[in-house]
Short mmCIF file of C-alpha atoms and ligand atoms in Angstrom, two decimals:
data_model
loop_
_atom_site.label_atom_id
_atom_site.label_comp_id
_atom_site.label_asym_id
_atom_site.label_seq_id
_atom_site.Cartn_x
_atom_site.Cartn_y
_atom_site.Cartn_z
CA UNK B 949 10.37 9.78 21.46
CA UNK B 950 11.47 7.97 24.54
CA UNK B 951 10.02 4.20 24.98
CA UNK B 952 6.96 3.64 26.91
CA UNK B 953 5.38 0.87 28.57
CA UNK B 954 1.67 0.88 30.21
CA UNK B 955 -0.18 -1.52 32.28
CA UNK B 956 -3.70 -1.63 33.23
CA UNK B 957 -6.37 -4.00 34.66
CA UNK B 958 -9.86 -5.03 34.87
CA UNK B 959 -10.28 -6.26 38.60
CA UNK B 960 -13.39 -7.66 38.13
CA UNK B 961 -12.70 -10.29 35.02
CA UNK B 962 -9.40 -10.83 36.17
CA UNK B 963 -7.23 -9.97 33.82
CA UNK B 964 -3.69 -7.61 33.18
CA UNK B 965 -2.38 -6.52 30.10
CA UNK B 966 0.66 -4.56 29.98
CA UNK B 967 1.71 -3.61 26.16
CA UNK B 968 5.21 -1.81 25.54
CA UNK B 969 6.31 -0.06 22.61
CA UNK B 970 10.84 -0.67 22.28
CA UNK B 971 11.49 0.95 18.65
CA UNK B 972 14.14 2.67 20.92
CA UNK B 973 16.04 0.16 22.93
CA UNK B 974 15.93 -2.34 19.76
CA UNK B 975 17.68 -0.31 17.90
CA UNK B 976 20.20 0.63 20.53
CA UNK B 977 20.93 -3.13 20.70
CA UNK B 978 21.15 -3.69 17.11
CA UNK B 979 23.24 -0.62 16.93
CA UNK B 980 25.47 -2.18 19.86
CA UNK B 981 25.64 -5.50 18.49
CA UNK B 982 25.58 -5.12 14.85
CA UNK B 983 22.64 -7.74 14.82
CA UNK B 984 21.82 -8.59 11.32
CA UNK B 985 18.05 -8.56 10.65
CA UNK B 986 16.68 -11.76 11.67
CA UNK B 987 19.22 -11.57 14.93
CA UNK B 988 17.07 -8.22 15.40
CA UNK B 989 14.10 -9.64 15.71
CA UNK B 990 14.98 -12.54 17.55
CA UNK B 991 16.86 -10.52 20.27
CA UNK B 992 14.41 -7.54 20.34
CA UNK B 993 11.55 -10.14 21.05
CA UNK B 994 13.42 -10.93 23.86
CA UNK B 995 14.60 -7.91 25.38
CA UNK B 996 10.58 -6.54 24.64
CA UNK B 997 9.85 -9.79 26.45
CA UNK B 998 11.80 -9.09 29.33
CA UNK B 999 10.48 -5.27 29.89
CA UNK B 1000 6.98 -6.79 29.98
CA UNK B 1001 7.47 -9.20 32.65
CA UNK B 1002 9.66 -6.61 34.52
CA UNK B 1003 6.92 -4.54 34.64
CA UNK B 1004 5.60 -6.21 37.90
CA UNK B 1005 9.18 -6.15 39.45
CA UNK B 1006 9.89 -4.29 42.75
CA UNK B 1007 12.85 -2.44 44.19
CA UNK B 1008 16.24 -4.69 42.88
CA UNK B 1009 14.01 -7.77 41.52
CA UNK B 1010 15.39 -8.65 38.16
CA UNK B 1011 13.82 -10.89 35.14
CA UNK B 1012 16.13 -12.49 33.08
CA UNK B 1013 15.59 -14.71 30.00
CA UNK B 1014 18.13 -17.04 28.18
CA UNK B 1015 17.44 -19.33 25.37
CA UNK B 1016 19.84 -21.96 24.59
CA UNK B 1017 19.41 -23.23 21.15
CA UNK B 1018 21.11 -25.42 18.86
CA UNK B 1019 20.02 -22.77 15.63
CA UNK B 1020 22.79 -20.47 13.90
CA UNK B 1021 22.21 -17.43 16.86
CA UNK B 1022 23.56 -19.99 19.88
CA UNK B 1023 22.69 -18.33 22.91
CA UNK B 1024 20.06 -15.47 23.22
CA UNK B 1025 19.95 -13.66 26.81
CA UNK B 1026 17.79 -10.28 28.12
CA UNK B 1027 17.04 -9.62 31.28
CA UNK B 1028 15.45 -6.11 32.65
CA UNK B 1029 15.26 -4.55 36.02
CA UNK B 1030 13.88 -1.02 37.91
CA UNK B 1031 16.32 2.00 37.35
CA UNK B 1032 13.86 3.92 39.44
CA UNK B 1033 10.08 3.39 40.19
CA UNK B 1034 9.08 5.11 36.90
CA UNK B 1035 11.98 3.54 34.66
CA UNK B 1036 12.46 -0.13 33.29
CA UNK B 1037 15.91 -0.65 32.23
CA UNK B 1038 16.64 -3.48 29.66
CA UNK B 1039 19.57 -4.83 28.08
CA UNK B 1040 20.07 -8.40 25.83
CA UNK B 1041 22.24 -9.82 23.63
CA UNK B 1042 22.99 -12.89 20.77
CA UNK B 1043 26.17 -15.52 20.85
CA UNK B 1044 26.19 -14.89 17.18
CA UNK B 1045 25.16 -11.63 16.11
CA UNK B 1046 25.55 -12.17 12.09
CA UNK B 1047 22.30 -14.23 11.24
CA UNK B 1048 20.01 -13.64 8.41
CA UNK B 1049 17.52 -16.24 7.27
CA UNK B 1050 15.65 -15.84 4.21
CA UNK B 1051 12.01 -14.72 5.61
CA UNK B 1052 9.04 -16.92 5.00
CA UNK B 1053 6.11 -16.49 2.24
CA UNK B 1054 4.99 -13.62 4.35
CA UNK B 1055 7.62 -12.15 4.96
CA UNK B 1056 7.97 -12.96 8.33
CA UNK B 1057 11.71 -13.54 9.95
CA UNK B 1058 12.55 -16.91 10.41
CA UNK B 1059 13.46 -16.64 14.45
CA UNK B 1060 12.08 -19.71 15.01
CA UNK B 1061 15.05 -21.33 12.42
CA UNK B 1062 17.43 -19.02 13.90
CA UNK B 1063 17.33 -20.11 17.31
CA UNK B 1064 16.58 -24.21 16.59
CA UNK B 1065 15.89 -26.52 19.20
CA UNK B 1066 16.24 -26.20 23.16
CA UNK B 1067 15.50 -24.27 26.01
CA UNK B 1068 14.00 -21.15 27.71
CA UNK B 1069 15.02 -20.37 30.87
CA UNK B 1070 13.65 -17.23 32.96
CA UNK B 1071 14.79 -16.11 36.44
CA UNK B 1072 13.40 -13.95 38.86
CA UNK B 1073 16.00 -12.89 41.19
CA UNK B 1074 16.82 -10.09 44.31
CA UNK B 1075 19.41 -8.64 46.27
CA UNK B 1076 18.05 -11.13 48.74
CA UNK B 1077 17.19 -14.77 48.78
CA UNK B 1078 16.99 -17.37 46.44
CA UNK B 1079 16.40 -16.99 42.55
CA UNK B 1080 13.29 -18.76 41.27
CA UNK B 1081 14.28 -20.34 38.00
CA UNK B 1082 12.10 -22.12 35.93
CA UNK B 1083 13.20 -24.03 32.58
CA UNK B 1084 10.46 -25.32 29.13
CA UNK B 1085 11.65 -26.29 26.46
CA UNK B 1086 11.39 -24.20 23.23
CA UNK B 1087 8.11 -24.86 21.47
CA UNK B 1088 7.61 -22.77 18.38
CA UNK B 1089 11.06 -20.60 18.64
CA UNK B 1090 8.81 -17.74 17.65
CA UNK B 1091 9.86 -16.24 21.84
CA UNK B 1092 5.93 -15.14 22.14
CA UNK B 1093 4.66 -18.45 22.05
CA UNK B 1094 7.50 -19.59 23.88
CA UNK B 1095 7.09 -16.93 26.69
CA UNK B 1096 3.29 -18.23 26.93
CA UNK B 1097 4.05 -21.58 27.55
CA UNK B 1098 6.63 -21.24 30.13
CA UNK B 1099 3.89 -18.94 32.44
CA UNK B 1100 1.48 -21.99 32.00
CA UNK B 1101 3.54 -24.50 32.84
CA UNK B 1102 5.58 -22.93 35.37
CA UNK B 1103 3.63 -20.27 36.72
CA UNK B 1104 0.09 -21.30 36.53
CA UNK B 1105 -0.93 -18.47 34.56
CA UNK B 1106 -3.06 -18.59 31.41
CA UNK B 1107 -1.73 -15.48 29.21
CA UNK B 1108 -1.20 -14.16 25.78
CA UNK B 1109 1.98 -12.73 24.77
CA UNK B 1110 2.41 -11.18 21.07
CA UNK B 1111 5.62 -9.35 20.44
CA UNK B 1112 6.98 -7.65 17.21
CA UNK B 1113 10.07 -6.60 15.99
CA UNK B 1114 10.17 -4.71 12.33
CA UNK B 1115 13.75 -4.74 10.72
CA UNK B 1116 15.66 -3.91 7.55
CA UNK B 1117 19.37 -4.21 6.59
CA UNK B 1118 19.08 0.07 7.65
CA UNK B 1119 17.42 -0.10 11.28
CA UNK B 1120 14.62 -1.00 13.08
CA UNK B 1121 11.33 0.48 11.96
CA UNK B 1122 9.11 -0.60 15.10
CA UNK B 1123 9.38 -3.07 17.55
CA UNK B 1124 6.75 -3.82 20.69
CA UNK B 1125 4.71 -6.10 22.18
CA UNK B 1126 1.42 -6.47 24.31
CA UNK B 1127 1.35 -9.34 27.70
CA UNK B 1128 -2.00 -10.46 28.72
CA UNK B 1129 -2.06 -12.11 31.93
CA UNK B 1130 -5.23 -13.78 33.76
CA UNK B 1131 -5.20 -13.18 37.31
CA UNK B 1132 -6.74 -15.31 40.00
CA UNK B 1133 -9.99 -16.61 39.69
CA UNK B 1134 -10.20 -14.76 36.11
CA UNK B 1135 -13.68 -14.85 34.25
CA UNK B 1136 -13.35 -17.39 31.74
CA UNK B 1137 -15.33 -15.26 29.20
CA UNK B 1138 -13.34 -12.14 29.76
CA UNK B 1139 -9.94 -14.60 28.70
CA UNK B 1140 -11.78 -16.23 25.66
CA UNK B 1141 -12.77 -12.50 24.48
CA UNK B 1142 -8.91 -11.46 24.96
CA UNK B 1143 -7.93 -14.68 22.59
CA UNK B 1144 -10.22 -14.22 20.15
CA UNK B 1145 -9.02 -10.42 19.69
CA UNK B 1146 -5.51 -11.49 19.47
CA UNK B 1147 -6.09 -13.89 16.93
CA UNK B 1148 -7.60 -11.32 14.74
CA UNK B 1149 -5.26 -8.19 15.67
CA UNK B 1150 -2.97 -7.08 13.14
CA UNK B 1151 0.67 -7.50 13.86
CA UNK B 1152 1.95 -4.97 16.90
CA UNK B 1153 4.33 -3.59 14.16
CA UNK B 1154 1.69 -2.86 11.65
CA UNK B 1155 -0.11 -1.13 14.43
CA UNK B 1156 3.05 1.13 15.71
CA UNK B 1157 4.28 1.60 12.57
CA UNK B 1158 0.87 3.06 11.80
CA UNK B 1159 1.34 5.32 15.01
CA UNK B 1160 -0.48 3.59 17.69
CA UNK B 1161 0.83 4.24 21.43
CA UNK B 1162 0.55 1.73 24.19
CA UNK B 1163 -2.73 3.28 24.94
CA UNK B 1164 -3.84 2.37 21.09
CA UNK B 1165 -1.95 -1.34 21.63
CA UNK B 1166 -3.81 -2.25 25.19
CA UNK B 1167 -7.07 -1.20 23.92
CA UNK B 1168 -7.11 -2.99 20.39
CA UNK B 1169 -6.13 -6.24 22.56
CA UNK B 1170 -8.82 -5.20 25.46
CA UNK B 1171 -11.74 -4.23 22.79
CA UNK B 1172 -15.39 -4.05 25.24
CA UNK B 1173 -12.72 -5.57 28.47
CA UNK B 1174 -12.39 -1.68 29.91
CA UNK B 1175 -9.47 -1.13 31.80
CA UNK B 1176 -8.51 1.06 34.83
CA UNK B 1177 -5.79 2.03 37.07
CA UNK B 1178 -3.36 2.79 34.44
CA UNK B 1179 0.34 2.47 35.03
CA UNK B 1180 2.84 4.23 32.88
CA UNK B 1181 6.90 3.67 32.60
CA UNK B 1182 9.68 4.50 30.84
CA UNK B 1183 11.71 1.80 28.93
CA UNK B 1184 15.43 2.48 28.07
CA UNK B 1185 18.80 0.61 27.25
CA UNK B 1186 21.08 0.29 30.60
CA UNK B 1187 23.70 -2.54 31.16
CA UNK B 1188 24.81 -3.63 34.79
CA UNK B 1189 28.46 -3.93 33.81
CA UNK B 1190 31.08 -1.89 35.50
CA UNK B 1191 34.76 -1.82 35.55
CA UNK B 1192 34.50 -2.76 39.74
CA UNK B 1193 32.65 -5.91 38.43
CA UNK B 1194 35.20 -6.84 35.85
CA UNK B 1195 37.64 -6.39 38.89
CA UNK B 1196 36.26 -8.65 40.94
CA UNK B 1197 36.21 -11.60 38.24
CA UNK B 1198 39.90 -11.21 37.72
CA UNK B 1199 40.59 -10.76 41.30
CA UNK B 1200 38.41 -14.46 41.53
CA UNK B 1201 41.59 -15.67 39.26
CA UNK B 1202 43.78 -15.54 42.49
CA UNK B 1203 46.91 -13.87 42.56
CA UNK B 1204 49.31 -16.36 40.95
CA UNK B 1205 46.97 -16.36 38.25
CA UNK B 1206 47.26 -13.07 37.71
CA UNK B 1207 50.80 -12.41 38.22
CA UNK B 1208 51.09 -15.19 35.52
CA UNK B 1209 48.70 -12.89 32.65
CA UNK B 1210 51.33 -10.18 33.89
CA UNK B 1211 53.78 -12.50 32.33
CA UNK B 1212 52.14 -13.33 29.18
CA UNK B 1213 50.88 -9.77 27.98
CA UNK B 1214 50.99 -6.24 28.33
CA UNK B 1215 47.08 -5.71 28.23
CA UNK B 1216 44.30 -7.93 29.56
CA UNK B 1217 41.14 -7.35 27.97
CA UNK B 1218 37.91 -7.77 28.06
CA UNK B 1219 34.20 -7.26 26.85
CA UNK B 1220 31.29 -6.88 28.54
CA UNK B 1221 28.53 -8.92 26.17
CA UNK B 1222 25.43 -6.96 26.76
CA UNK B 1223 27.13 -3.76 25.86
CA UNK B 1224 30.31 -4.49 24.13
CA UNK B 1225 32.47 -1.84 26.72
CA UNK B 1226 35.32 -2.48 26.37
CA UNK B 1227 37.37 -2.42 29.53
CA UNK B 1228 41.43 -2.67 29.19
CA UNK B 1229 43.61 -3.85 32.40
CA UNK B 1230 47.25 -2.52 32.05
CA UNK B 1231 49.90 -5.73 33.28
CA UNK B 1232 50.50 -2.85 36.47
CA UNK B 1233 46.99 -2.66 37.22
CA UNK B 1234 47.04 -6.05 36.74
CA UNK B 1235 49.98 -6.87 39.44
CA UNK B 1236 47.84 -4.15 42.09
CA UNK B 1237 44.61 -6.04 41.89
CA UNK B 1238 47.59 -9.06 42.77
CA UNK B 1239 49.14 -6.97 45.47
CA UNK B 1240 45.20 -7.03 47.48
CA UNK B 1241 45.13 -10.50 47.44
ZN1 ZN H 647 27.78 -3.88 29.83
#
């Protein structure tokens, strides 16, 4: 079953939840990547992350997310953008793909170790115009939290985030996530109801892996807050990378830069992060891309 993503809204109390179920593109990534368990998690947080706050984008507006930590993953990047009005594609990655921490006494994944101490960074960002970038500092590690604090503080906008990812050493057995956001001039009430519910709501895996939709997932966050105008999307794995793009970075060596790789070996090679293509530059196609300079 394809991934799905639906947002609704109450108009009146102010408030917008979008919840997304990722089972799907997780495991794609973790396929992709070979991401040991805990990497799972920590990267399929993200990448859910991502595919929630892109579901608000427009046209060729792009989210992306990148935590730099000093914790055994190093760098942890997702971003995710419109394939077509209907169809949020995401893609995300870990420095270090091979980390697994022992879980905690309830057998929760230690993401929060994995990643350590130091920054989340999210940009919004067009064809056009400048990128808005805000920058918080990590504060639990746990990427929900995280996520939460960097709306407050940057964007003004009381929210709960809670995101899931289920792993074993064999796959990914549900992964998903629910974004509650209060709009302007929320009701007060109607906010304190929503974090009240998601401090007693199971996990978001317990409730896929027990076959909820993101019907099931938006109401057991909304409870009595009824929603309307429901929005439904697609969520799949898609990478931007092309071999014109690789192109252009090696043309950006200048020619006697390249004309010197020419020199030193027969292939230049080189792999795209988010989805480990592979693309391979013969030292003649190497010495065209020269000859347009
Ligand atoms: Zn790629």
């Amino acid at each position: 079953m394809p991934d799905t993503l639906l947002s609704a809204a109450n108009l009146d109390a102010g408030v917008a939840l979008t919840a997304a179920i990722t089972t799907e593109l997780v495991a794609e990534i973790r396929e992709r990547h070979d991401l040991w368990p805990t990497a799972t998690a920590a990267v399929g947080r993200l990448t859910t992350g991502a595919a929630l706050f892109a579901a608000g984008l427009k046209g060729n507006e792009r989210i992306s997310l990148q935590i730099a930590g000093d914790g055994p993953l190093g760098q942890l990047a997702a971003d995710a953008w419109l394939l077509d009005p209907q169809t949020i594609a995401a893609r995300g990655y870990a420095r270090n793909p091979r980390v697994e921490l022992p879980v905690d006494a309830r057998g929760k994944f230690n993401v929060s170790g994995a990643i350590g101490a130091g920054s989340l960074q999210v940009t919004r960002s067009s064809d056009v115009g400048q990128p808005y970038v805000g920058v918080v500092p990590i504060h639990s590690g746990e990427i929900a939290e995280d996520l939460a604090l960097y709306l407050a503080q940057s964007e003004q906008i009381p929210s709960i985030v809670a995101l899931g990812v289920l792993a074993n050493p064999s796959g990914v057995v549900a992964s998903g996530g629910i974004l509650a956001r209060a709009l302007p001039g929320a009701d007060e009430r109607a906010i304190a109801a929503l974090e009240t519910r998601a401090a007693a709501m199971p996990p978001v895996t317990q409730l896929i892996a027990q076959g909820a939709d993101v019907a099931g997932l938006l109401r057991e966050l909304a409870g009595d807050v009824e929603l309307r105008s429901h929005h439904a999307m697609t969520v799949r794995f898609a990478c931007r990378c092309s071999r014109e793009k690789v192109e252009a970075v090696l043309l950006g060596l200048g020619a006697d830069e390249l004309l010197q790789l020419t020199r030193e070996r027969d292939r230049t090679e080189a792999t795209c992060e988010y989805c480990k293509t592979h693309y391979v530059f013969t030292a003649g196609e190497l010495r065209e891309l020269a000859e347009r300079l």
